[in-house]
Amino acid sequence: MNHYKLQMRRGILEEYSIKMKKVTELTSKAMAKSLNIEENCFLKQFGERAQHQARFNYYSRCQRPDLVLGLKPHSDGSGYTIILMDAEGLQVLKDEQWFTVPKISEALLVLMGDQMEIMTNGIFKSPVHRVVTSKEKERISVAVFYSPEVNKEIGPEDGLINEETPRLFKKLQAIKGNILKRLPG
């Protein structure tokens, strides 16, 4: 690959990274507002050096999509994941049934992760999801995982804990990416 093309791609990735940082800030504030708590509370938990990790996924056509999953069922360990997808293929498990997430043109999908379920004291759920393959077409997605900065403590927001909704989770410490360590107490 020539130097010019490499520089162009680097520029595109840098621009996308800057925009994703803004999207995560706006999303964190919007989630706090939706819960009627201080709008910067989640940003404080994620920290000034919150981590943004991108994964580019390519799913080729598959002759036997009934036998091959693109990605096995799991929940994301991150705070949340922002997904740009070019076609349907992501499925979410609800009430023991798989539902296909529709592809909405020019939209990003925000998928809650385990850390945001902790921060919201279980109000926002981290869904089990998977990716299925297709016999007809290829699929590409870009997933940006947003996680707290290393050594940052996370836990349920105080404004979400009261007599009716007791604390469901203990405080944890972010070690790296979506790896957490239980704190004493």
mmCIF file with all atom_site columns, N, CA and C in Angstrom, residues 117-181:
data_model
loop_
_atom_site.group_PDB
_atom_site.id
_atom_site.type_symbol
_atom_site.label_atom_id
_atom_site.label_alt_id
_atom_site.label_comp_id
_atom_site.label_asym_id
_atom_site.label_entity_id
_atom_site.label_seq_id
_atom_site.pdbx_PDB_ins_code
_atom_site.Cartn_x
_atom_site.Cartn_y
_atom_site.Cartn_z
_atom_site.occupancy
_atom_site.B_iso_or_equiv
_atom_site.pdbx_formal_charge
_atom_site.auth_seq_id
_atom_site.auth_comp_id
_atom_site.auth_asym_id
_atom_site.auth_atom_id
_atom_site.pdbx_PDB_model_num
ATOM 1   N N  . GLU A 1 117 ? -24.642 -1.626  33.379 1.00 0.00 ? 117 GLU A N  1
ATOM 2   C CA . GLU A 1 117 ? -25.670 -2.256  34.217 1.00 0.00 ? 117 GLU A CA 1
ATOM 3   C C  . GLU A 1 117 ? -25.323 -2.049  35.691 1.00 0.00 ? 117 GLU A C  1
ATOM 4   N N  . ILE A 1 118 ? -24.050 -2.136  36.016 1.00 0.00 ? 118 ILE A N  1
ATOM 5   C CA . ILE A 1 118 ? -23.601 -1.897  37.400 1.00 0.00 ? 118 ILE A CA 1
ATOM 6   C C  . ILE A 1 118 ? -23.816 -0.433  37.778 1.00 0.00 ? 118 ILE A C  1
ATOM 7   N N  . MET A 1 119 ? -23.383 0.490   36.918 1.00 0.00 ? 119 MET A N  1
ATOM 8   C CA . MET A 1 119 ? -23.495 1.923   37.219 1.00 0.00 ? 119 MET A CA 1
ATOM 9   C C  . MET A 1 119 ? -24.941 2.367   37.385 1.00 0.00 ? 119 MET A C  1
ATOM 10  N N  . THR A 1 120 ? -25.863 1.734   36.662 1.00 0.00 ? 120 THR A N  1
ATOM 11  C CA . THR A 1 120 ? -27.289 2.098   36.765 1.00 0.00 ? 120 THR A CA 1
ATOM 12  C C  . THR A 1 120 ? -28.021 1.233   37.786 1.00 0.00 ? 120 THR A C  1
ATOM 13  N N  . ASN A 1 121 ? -27.272 0.456   38.543 1.00 0.00 ? 121 ASN A N  1
ATOM 14  C CA . ASN A 1 121 ? -27.849 -0.421  39.564 1.00 0.00 ? 121 ASN A CA 1
ATOM 15  C C  . ASN A 1 121 ? -28.915 -1.355  38.972 1.00 0.00 ? 121 ASN A C  1
ATOM 16  N N  . GLY A 1 122 ? -28.636 -1.828  37.749 1.00 0.00 ? 122 GLY A N  1
ATOM 17  C CA . GLY A 1 122 ? -29.522 -2.797  37.118 1.00 0.00 ? 122 GLY A CA 1
ATOM 18  C C  . GLY A 1 122 ? -30.681 -2.221  36.333 1.00 0.00 ? 122 GLY A C  1
ATOM 19  N N  . ILE A 1 123 ? -30.805 -0.904  36.279 1.00 0.00 ? 123 ILE A N  1
ATOM 20  C CA . ILE A 1 123 ? -31.909 -0.302  35.517 1.00 0.00 ? 123 ILE A CA 1
ATOM 21  C C  . ILE A 1 123 ? -31.708 -0.547  34.026 1.00 0.00 ? 123 ILE A C  1
ATOM 22  N N  . PHE A 1 124 ? -30.510 -0.252  33.526 1.00 0.00 ? 124 PHE A N  1
ATOM 23  C CA . PHE A 1 124 ? -30.167 -0.585  32.139 1.00 0.00 ? 124 PHE A CA 1
ATOM 24  C C  . PHE A 1 124 ? -29.549 -1.968  32.155 1.00 0.00 ? 124 PHE A C  1
ATOM 25  N N  . LYS A 1 125 ? -30.013 -2.833  31.294 1.00 0.00 ? 125 LYS A N  1
ATOM 26  C CA . LYS A 1 125 ? -29.543 -4.220  31.245 1.00 0.00 ? 125 LYS A CA 1
ATOM 27  C C  . LYS A 1 125 ? -28.494 -4.411  30.159 1.00 0.00 ? 125 LYS A C  1
ATOM 28  N N  . SER A 1 126 ? -27.567 -5.289  30.424 1.00 0.00 ? 126 SER A N  1
ATOM 29  C CA . SER A 1 126 ? -26.556 -5.693  29.449 1.00 0.00 ? 126 SER A CA 1
ATOM 30  C C  . SER A 1 126 ? -27.079 -6.946  28.753 1.00 0.00 ? 126 SER A C  1
ATOM 31  N N  . PRO A 1 127 ? -27.612 -6.808  27.545 1.00 0.00 ? 127 PRO A N  1
ATOM 32  C CA . PRO A 1 127 ? -28.272 -7.949  26.918 1.00 0.00 ? 127 PRO A CA 1
ATOM 33  C C  . PRO A 1 127 ? -27.306 -8.990  26.367 1.00 0.00 ? 127 PRO A C  1
ATOM 34  N N  . VAL A 1 128 ? -27.731 -10.230 26.435 1.00 0.00 ? 128 VAL A N  1
ATOM 35  C CA . VAL A 1 128 ? -27.008 -11.295 25.745 1.00 0.00 ? 128 VAL A CA 1
ATOM 36  C C  . VAL A 1 128 ? -27.343 -11.124 24.265 1.00 0.00 ? 128 VAL A C  1
ATOM 37  N N  . HIS A 1 129 ? -26.322 -11.167 23.426 1.00 0.00 ? 129 HIS A N  1
ATOM 38  C CA . HIS A 1 129 ? -26.522 -10.997 21.997 1.00 0.00 ? 129 HIS A CA 1
ATOM 39  C C  . HIS A 1 129 ? -25.569 -11.895 21.219 1.00 0.00 ? 129 HIS A C  1
ATOM 40  N N  . ARG A 1 130 ? -25.827 -12.020 19.935 1.00 0.00 ? 130 ARG A N  1
ATOM 41  C CA . ARG A 1 130 ? -24.990 -12.834 19.059 1.00 0.00 ? 130 ARG A CA 1
ATOM 42  C C  . ARG A 1 130 ? -25.074 -12.245 17.649 1.00 0.00 ? 130 ARG A C  1
ATOM 43  N N  . VAL A 1 131 ? -24.228 -12.757 16.780 1.00 0.00 ? 131 VAL A N  1
ATOM 44  C CA . VAL A 1 131 ? -24.290 -12.371 15.374 1.00 0.00 ? 131 VAL A CA 1
ATOM 45  C C  . VAL A 1 131 ? -24.501 -13.646 14.569 1.00 0.00 ? 131 VAL A C  1
ATOM 46  N N  . VAL A 1 132 ? -25.471 -13.595 13.673 1.00 0.00 ? 132 VAL A N  1
ATOM 47  C CA . VAL A 1 132 ? -25.734 -14.742 12.806 1.00 0.00 ? 132 VAL A CA 1
ATOM 48  C C  . VAL A 1 132 ? -25.179 -14.466 11.416 1.00 0.00 ? 132 VAL A C  1
ATOM 49  N N  . THR A 1 133 ? -24.860 -15.526 10.715 1.00 0.00 ? 133 THR A N  1
ATOM 50  C CA . THR A 1 133 ? -24.331 -15.409 9.367  1.00 0.00 ? 133 THR A CA 1
ATOM 51  C C  . THR A 1 133 ? -25.467 -15.436 8.355  1.00 0.00 ? 133 THR A C  1
ATOM 52  N N  . SER A 1 134 ? -25.142 -15.099 7.132  1.00 0.00 ? 134 SER A N  1
ATOM 53  C CA . SER A 1 134 ? -26.140 -15.056 6.072  1.00 0.00 ? 134 SER A CA 1
ATOM 54  C C  . SER A 1 134 ? -25.648 -15.837 4.856  1.00 0.00 ? 134 SER A C  1
ATOM 55  N N  . LYS A 1 135 ? -26.555 -16.480 4.209  1.00 0.00 ? 135 LYS A N  1
ATOM 56  C CA . LYS A 1 135 ? -26.230 -17.218 2.986  1.00 0.00 ? 135 LYS A CA 1
ATOM 57  C C  . LYS A 1 135 ? -26.150 -16.259 1.789  1.00 0.00 ? 135 LYS A C  1
ATOM 58  N N  . GLU A 1 136 ? -26.913 -15.173 1.858  1.00 0.00 ? 136 GLU A N  1
ATOM 59  C CA . GLU A 1 136 ? -27.037 -14.256 0.728  1.00 0.00 ? 136 GLU A CA 1
ATOM 60  C C  . GLU A 1 136 ? -25.965 -13.170 0.661  1.00 0.00 ? 136 GLU A C  1
ATOM 61  N N  . LYS A 1 137 ? -25.553 -12.625 1.820  1.00 0.00 ? 137 LYS A N  1
ATOM 62  C CA . LYS A 1 137 ? -24.651 -11.477 1.732  1.00 0.00 ? 137 LYS A CA 1
ATOM 63  C C  . LYS A 1 137 ? -23.614 -11.438 2.854  1.00 0.00 ? 137 LYS A C  1
ATOM 64  N N  . GLU A 1 138 ? -22.552 -10.689 2.560  1.00 0.00 ? 138 GLU A N  1
ATOM 65  C CA . GLU A 1 138 ? -21.503 -10.427 3.542  1.00 0.00 ? 138 GLU A CA 1
ATOM 66  C C  . GLU A 1 138 ? -22.012 -9.353  4.495  1.00 0.00 ? 138 GLU A C  1
ATOM 67  N N  . ARG A 1 139 ? -21.314 -9.199  5.597  1.00 0.00 ? 139 ARG A N  1
ATOM 68  C CA . ARG A 1 139 ? -21.705 -8.187  6.583  1.00 0.00 ? 139 ARG A CA 1
ATOM 69  C C  . ARG A 1 139 ? -20.449 -7.593  7.191  1.00 0.00 ? 139 ARG A C  1
ATOM 70  N N  . ILE A 1 140 ? -20.466 -6.277  7.400  1.00 0.00 ? 140 ILE A N  1
ATOM 71  C CA . ILE A 1 140 ? -19.363 -5.577  8.059  1.00 0.00 ? 140 ILE A CA 1
ATOM 72  C C  . ILE A 1 140 ? -19.949 -4.724  9.173  1.00 0.00 ? 140 ILE A C  1
ATOM 73  N N  . SER A 1 141 ? -19.254 -4.685  10.303 1.00 0.00 ? 141 SER A N  1
ATOM 74  C CA . SER A 1 141 ? -19.661 -3.787  11.386 1.00 0.00 ? 141 SER A CA 1
ATOM 75  C C  . SER A 1 141 ? -18.420 -3.227  12.065 1.00 0.00 ? 141 SER A C  1
ATOM 76  N N  . VAL A 1 142 ? -18.612 -2.078  12.702 1.00 0.00 ? 142 VAL A N  1
ATOM 77  C CA . VAL A 1 142 ? -17.561 -1.475  13.511 1.00 0.00 ? 142 VAL A CA 1
ATOM 78  C C  . VAL A 1 142 ? -18.157 -1.302  14.907 1.00 0.00 ? 142 VAL A C  1
ATOM 79  N N  . ALA A 1 143 ? -17.519 -1.903  15.890 1.00 0.00 ? 143 ALA A N  1
ATOM 80  C CA . ALA A 1 143 ? -17.984 -1.803  17.278 1.00 0.00 ? 143 ALA A CA 1
ATOM 81  C C  . ALA A 1 143 ? -16.959 -1.004  18.082 1.00 0.00 ? 143 ALA A C  1
ATOM 82  N N  . VAL A 1 144 ? -17.421 0.029   18.770 1.00 0.00 ? 144 VAL A N  1
ATOM 83  C CA . VAL A 1 144 ? -16.556 0.815   19.651 1.00 0.00 ? 144 VAL A CA 1
ATOM 84  C C  . VAL A 1 144 ? -16.989 0.519   21.084 1.00 0.00 ? 144 VAL A C  1
ATOM 85  N N  . PHE A 1 145 ? -16.067 -0.056  21.845 1.00 0.00 ? 145 PHE A N  1
ATOM 86  C CA . PHE A 1 145 ? -16.324 -0.411  23.245 1.00 0.00 ? 145 PHE A CA 1
ATOM 87  C C  . PHE A 1 145 ? -15.838 0.730   24.121 1.00 0.00 ? 145 PHE A C  1
ATOM 88  N N  . TYR A 1 146 ? -16.717 1.243   24.974 1.00 0.00 ? 146 TYR A N  1
ATOM 89  C CA . TYR A 1 146 ? -16.405 2.373   25.852 1.00 0.00 ? 146 TYR A CA 1
ATOM 90  C C  . TYR A 1 146 ? -16.306 1.844   27.275 1.00 0.00 ? 146 TYR A C  1
ATOM 91  N N  . SER A 1 147 ? -15.125 2.010   27.887 1.00 0.00 ? 147 SER A N  1
ATOM 92  C CA . SER A 1 147 ? -14.867 1.464   29.230 1.00 0.00 ? 147 SER A CA 1
ATOM 93  C C  . SER A 1 147 ? -14.163 2.502   30.089 1.00 0.00 ? 147 SER A C  1
ATOM 94  N N  . PRO A 1 148 ? -14.257 2.361   31.427 1.00 0.00 ? 148 PRO A N  1
ATOM 95  C CA . PRO A 1 148 ? -13.597 3.309   32.320 1.00 0.00 ? 148 PRO A CA 1
ATOM 96  C C  . PRO A 1 148 ? -12.073 3.277   32.182 1.00 0.00 ? 148 PRO A C  1
ATOM 97  N N  . GLU A 1 149 ? -11.470 4.389   32.545 1.00 0.00 ? 149 GLU A N  1
ATOM 98  C CA . GLU A 1 149 ? -10.012 4.440   32.561 1.00 0.00 ? 149 GLU A CA 1
ATOM 99  C C  . GLU A 1 149 ? -9.470  3.433   33.569 1.00 0.00 ? 149 GLU A C  1
ATOM 100 N N  . VAL A 1 150 ? -8.239  3.003   33.350 1.00 0.00 ? 150 VAL A N  1
ATOM 101 C CA . VAL A 1 150 ? -7.601  2.012   34.215 1.00 0.00 ? 150 VAL A CA 1
ATOM 102 C C  . VAL A 1 150 ? -7.538  2.545   35.648 1.00 0.00 ? 150 VAL A C  1
ATOM 103 N N  . ASN A 1 151 ? -7.821  1.666   36.613 1.00 0.00 ? 151 ASN A N  1
ATOM 104 C CA . ASN A 1 151 ? -7.805  1.933   38.060 1.00 0.00 ? 151 ASN A CA 1
ATOM 105 C C  . ASN A 1 151 ? -8.968  2.792   38.547 1.00 0.00 ? 151 ASN A C  1
ATOM 106 N N  . LYS A 1 152 ? -9.929  3.086   37.701 1.00 0.00 ? 152 LYS A N  1
ATOM 107 C CA . LYS A 1 152 ? -11.096 3.861   38.104 1.00 0.00 ? 152 LYS A CA 1
ATOM 108 C C  . LYS A 1 152 ? -12.083 2.946   38.814 1.00 0.00 ? 152 LYS A C  1
ATOM 109 N N  . GLU A 1 153 ? -12.671 3.435   39.897 1.00 0.00 ? 153 GLU A N  1
ATOM 110 C CA . GLU A 1 153 ? -13.706 2.674   40.605 1.00 0.00 ? 153 GLU A CA 1
ATOM 111 C C  . GLU A 1 153 ? -15.054 2.963   39.973 1.00 0.00 ? 153 GLU A C  1
ATOM 112 N N  . ILE A 1 154 ? -15.842 1.915   39.787 1.00 0.00 ? 154 ILE A N  1
ATOM 113 C CA . ILE A 1 154 ? -17.211 2.087   39.307 1.00 0.00 ? 154 ILE A CA 1
ATOM 114 C C  . ILE A 1 154 ? -18.164 1.394   40.271 1.00 0.00 ? 154 ILE A C  1
ATOM 115 N N  . GLY A 1 155 ? -19.376 1.866   40.286 1.00 0.00 ? 155 GLY A N  1
ATOM 116 C CA . GLY A 1 155 ? -20.409 1.265   41.113 1.00 0.00 ? 155 GLY A CA 1
ATOM 117 C C  . GLY A 1 155 ? -21.732 1.942   40.826 1.00 0.00 ? 155 GLY A C  1
ATOM 118 N N  . PRO A 1 156 ? -22.788 1.470   41.443 1.00 0.00 ? 156 PRO A N  1
ATOM 119 C CA . PRO A 1 156 ? -24.092 2.097   41.230 1.00 0.00 ? 156 PRO A CA 1
ATOM 120 C C  . PRO A 1 156 ? -24.067 3.566   41.634 1.00 0.00 ? 156 PRO A C  1
ATOM 121 N N  . GLU A 1 157 ? -24.689 4.400   40.814 1.00 0.00 ? 157 GLU A N  1
ATOM 122 C CA . GLU A 1 157 ? -24.797 5.821   41.134 1.00 0.00 ? 157 GLU A CA 1
ATOM 123 C C  . GLU A 1 157 ? -25.659 5.987   42.381 1.00 0.00 ? 157 GLU A C  1
ATOM 124 N N  . ASP A 1 158 ? -25.191 6.821   43.312 1.00 0.00 ? 158 ASP A N  1
ATOM 125 C CA . ASP A 1 158 ? -25.910 7.034   44.568 1.00 0.00 ? 158 ASP A CA 1
ATOM 126 C C  . ASP A 1 158 ? -27.344 7.504   44.352 1.00 0.00 ? 158 ASP A C  1
ATOM 127 N N  . GLY A 1 159 ? -27.573 8.314   43.313 1.00 0.00 ? 159 GLY A N  1
ATOM 128 C CA . GLY A 1 159 ? -28.907 8.830   43.042 1.00 0.00 ? 159 GLY A CA 1
ATOM 129 C C  . GLY A 1 159 ? -29.907 7.769   42.603 1.00 0.00 ? 159 GLY A C  1
ATOM 130 N N  . LEU A 1 160 ? -29.419 6.555   42.353 1.00 0.00 ? 160 LEU A N  1
ATOM 131 C CA . LEU A 1 160 ? -30.292 5.470   41.918 1.00 0.00 ? 160 LEU A CA 1
ATOM 132 C C  . LEU A 1 160 ? -30.547 4.453   43.028 1.00 0.00 ? 160 LEU A C  1
ATOM 133 N N  . ILE A 1 161 ? -30.028 4.745   44.229 1.00 0.00 ? 161 ILE A N  1
ATOM 134 C CA . ILE A 1 161 ? -30.173 3.818   45.352 1.00 0.00 ? 161 ILE A CA 1
ATOM 135 C C  . ILE A 1 161 ? -31.047 4.474   46.416 1.00 0.00 ? 161 ILE A C  1
ATOM 136 N N  . ASN A 1 162 ? -32.070 3.745   46.846 1.00 0.00 ? 162 ASN A N  1
ATOM 137 C CA . ASN A 1 162 ? -32.936 4.221   47.930 1.00 0.00 ? 162 ASN A CA 1
ATOM 138 C C  . ASN A 1 162 ? -33.597 3.003   48.575 1.00 0.00 ? 162 ASN A C  1
ATOM 139 N N  . GLU A 1 163 ? -34.556 3.232   49.449 1.00 0.00 ? 163 GLU A N  1
ATOM 140 C CA . GLU A 1 163 ? -35.209 2.114   50.140 1.00 0.00 ? 163 GLU A CA 1
ATOM 141 C C  . GLU A 1 163 ? -35.939 1.187   49.170 1.00 0.00 ? 163 GLU A C  1
ATOM 142 N N  . GLU A 1 164 ? -36.537 1.770   48.134 1.00 0.00 ? 164 GLU A N  1
ATOM 143 C CA . GLU A 1 164 ? -37.276 0.969   47.157 1.00 0.00 ? 164 GLU A CA 1
ATOM 144 C C  . GLU A 1 164 ? -36.352 0.226   46.197 1.00 0.00 ? 164 GLU A C  1
ATOM 145 N N  . THR A 1 165 ? -35.188 0.810   45.919 1.00 0.00 ? 165 THR A N  1
ATOM 146 C CA . THR A 1 165 ? -34.217 0.187   45.010 1.00 0.00 ? 165 THR A CA 1
ATOM 147 C C  . THR A 1 165 ? -32.850 0.113   45.700 1.00 0.00 ? 165 THR A C  1
ATOM 148 N N  . PRO A 1 166 ? -32.637 -0.928  46.490 1.00 0.00 ? 166 PRO A N  1
ATOM 149 C CA . PRO A 1 166 ? -31.370 -1.064  47.206 1.00 0.00 ? 166 PRO A CA 1
ATOM 150 C C  . PRO A 1 166 ? -30.207 -1.350  46.249 1.00 0.00 ? 166 PRO A C  1
ATOM 151 N N  . ARG A 1 167 ? -29.005 -1.147  46.749 1.00 0.00 ? 167 ARG A N  1
ATOM 152 C CA . ARG A 1 167 ? -27.790 -1.393  45.970 1.00 0.00 ? 167 ARG A CA 1
ATOM 153 C C  . ARG A 1 167 ? -27.732 -2.870  45.573 1.00 0.00 ? 167 ARG A C  1
ATOM 154 N N  . LEU A 1 168 ? -27.576 -3.121  44.262 1.00 0.00 ? 168 LEU A N  1
ATOM 155 C CA . LEU A 1 168 ? -27.490 -4.490  43.754 1.00 0.00 ? 168 LEU A CA 1
ATOM 156 C C  . LEU A 1 168 ? -26.058 -4.942  43.512 1.00 0.00 ? 168 LEU A C  1
ATOM 157 N N  . PHE A 1 169 ? -25.152 -3.976  43.348 1.00 0.00 ? 169 PHE A N  1
ATOM 158 C CA . PHE A 1 169 ? -23.766 -4.290  42.995 1.00 0.00 ? 169 PHE A CA 1
ATOM 159 C C  . PHE A 1 169 ? -22.792 -3.585  43.935 1.00 0.00 ? 169 PHE A C  1
ATOM 160 N N  . LYS A 1 170 ? -21.662 -4.234  44.189 1.00 0.00 ? 170 LYS A N  1
ATOM 161 C CA . LYS A 1 170 ? -20.589 -3.610  44.957 1.00 0.00 ? 170 LYS A CA 1
ATOM 162 C C  . LYS A 1 170 ? -19.724 -2.783  44.018 1.00 0.00 ? 170 LYS A C  1
ATOM 163 N N  . LYS A 1 171 ? -18.888 -1.927  44.597 1.00 0.00 ? 171 LYS A N  1
ATOM 164 C CA . LYS A 1 171 ? -17.945 -1.151  43.789 1.00 0.00 ? 171 LYS A CA 1
ATOM 165 C C  . LYS A 1 171 ? -16.872 -2.077  43.235 1.00 0.00 ? 171 LYS A C  1
ATOM 166 N N  . LEU A 1 172 ? -16.448 -1.761  42.017 1.00 0.00 ? 172 LEU A N  1
ATOM 167 C CA . LEU A 1 172 ? -15.414 -2.525  41.334 1.00 0.00 ? 172 LEU A CA 1
ATOM 168 C C  . LEU A 1 172 ? -14.358 -1.563  40.810 1.00 0.00 ? 172 LEU A C  1
ATOM 169 N N  . GLN A 1 173 ? -13.185 -2.105  40.508 1.00 0.00 ? 173 GLN A N  1
ATOM 170 C CA . GLN A 1 173 ? -12.112 -1.282  39.958 1.00 0.00 ? 173 GLN A CA 1
ATOM 171 C C  . GLN A 1 173 ? -11.808 -1.763  38.538 1.00 0.00 ? 173 GLN A C  1
ATOM 172 N N  . ALA A 1 174 ? -11.719 -0.802  37.610 1.00 0.00 ? 174 ALA A N  1
ATOM 173 C CA . ALA A 1 174 ? -11.376 -1.136  36.225 1.00 0.00 ? 174 ALA A CA 1
ATOM 174 C C  . ALA A 1 174 ? -9.882  -1.439  36.156 1.00 0.00 ? 174 ALA A C  1
ATOM 175 N N  . ILE A 1 175 ? -9.546  -2.613  35.685 1.00 0.00 ? 175 ILE A N  1
ATOM 176 C CA . ILE A 1 175 ? -8.146  -3.014  35.563 1.00 0.00 ? 175 ILE A CA 1
ATOM 177 C C  . ILE A 1 175 ? -7.636  -2.685  34.166 1.00 0.00 ? 175 ILE A C  1
ATOM 178 N N  . LYS A 1 176 ? -8.340  -3.168  33.150 1.00 0.00 ? 176 LYS A N  1
ATOM 179 C CA . LYS A 1 176 ? -7.960  -2.920  31.761 1.00 0.00 ? 176 LYS A CA 1
ATOM 180 C C  . LYS A 1 176 ? -9.159  -3.253  30.888 1.00 0.00 ? 176 LYS A C  1
ATOM 181 N N  . GLY A 1 177 ? -9.523  -2.322  30.008 1.00 0.00 ? 177 GLY A N  1
ATOM 182 C CA . GLY A 1 177 ? -10.647 -2.573  29.101 1.00 0.00 ? 177 GLY A CA 1
ATOM 183 C C  . GLY A 1 177 ? -11.893 -2.946  29.864 1.00 0.00 ? 177 GLY A C  1
ATOM 184 N N  . ASN A 1 178 ? -12.364 -4.160  29.677 1.00 0.00 ? 178 ASN A N  1
ATOM 185 C CA . ASN A 1 178 ? -13.587 -4.578  30.368 1.00 0.00 ? 178 ASN A CA 1
ATOM 186 C C  . ASN A 1 178 ? -13.295 -5.578  31.483 1.00 0.00 ? 178 ASN A C  1
ATOM 187 N N  . ILE A 1 179 ? -12.077 -5.535  32.025 1.00 0.00 ? 179 ILE A N  1
ATOM 188 C CA . ILE A 1 179 ? -11.710 -6.403  33.147 1.00 0.00 ? 179 ILE A CA 1
ATOM 189 C C  . ILE A 1 179 ? -11.867 -5.612  34.438 1.00 0.00 ? 179 ILE A C  1
ATOM 190 N N  . LEU A 1 180 ? -12.640 -6.154  35.365 1.00 0.00 ? 180 LEU A N  1
ATOM 191 C CA . LEU A 1 180 ? -12.912 -5.485  36.639 1.00 0.00 ? 180 LEU A CA 1
ATOM 192 C C  . LEU A 1 180 ? -12.392 -6.317  37.799 1.00 0.00 ? 180 LEU A C  1
ATOM 193 N N  . LYS A 1 181 ? -12.069 -5.618  38.895 1.00 0.00 ? 181 LYS A N  1
ATOM 194 C CA . LYS A 1 181 ? -11.635 -6.283  40.118 1.00 0.00 ? 181 LYS A CA 1
ATOM 195 C C  . LYS A 1 181 ? -12.556 -5.852  41.244 1.00 0.00 ? 181 LYS A C  1
#
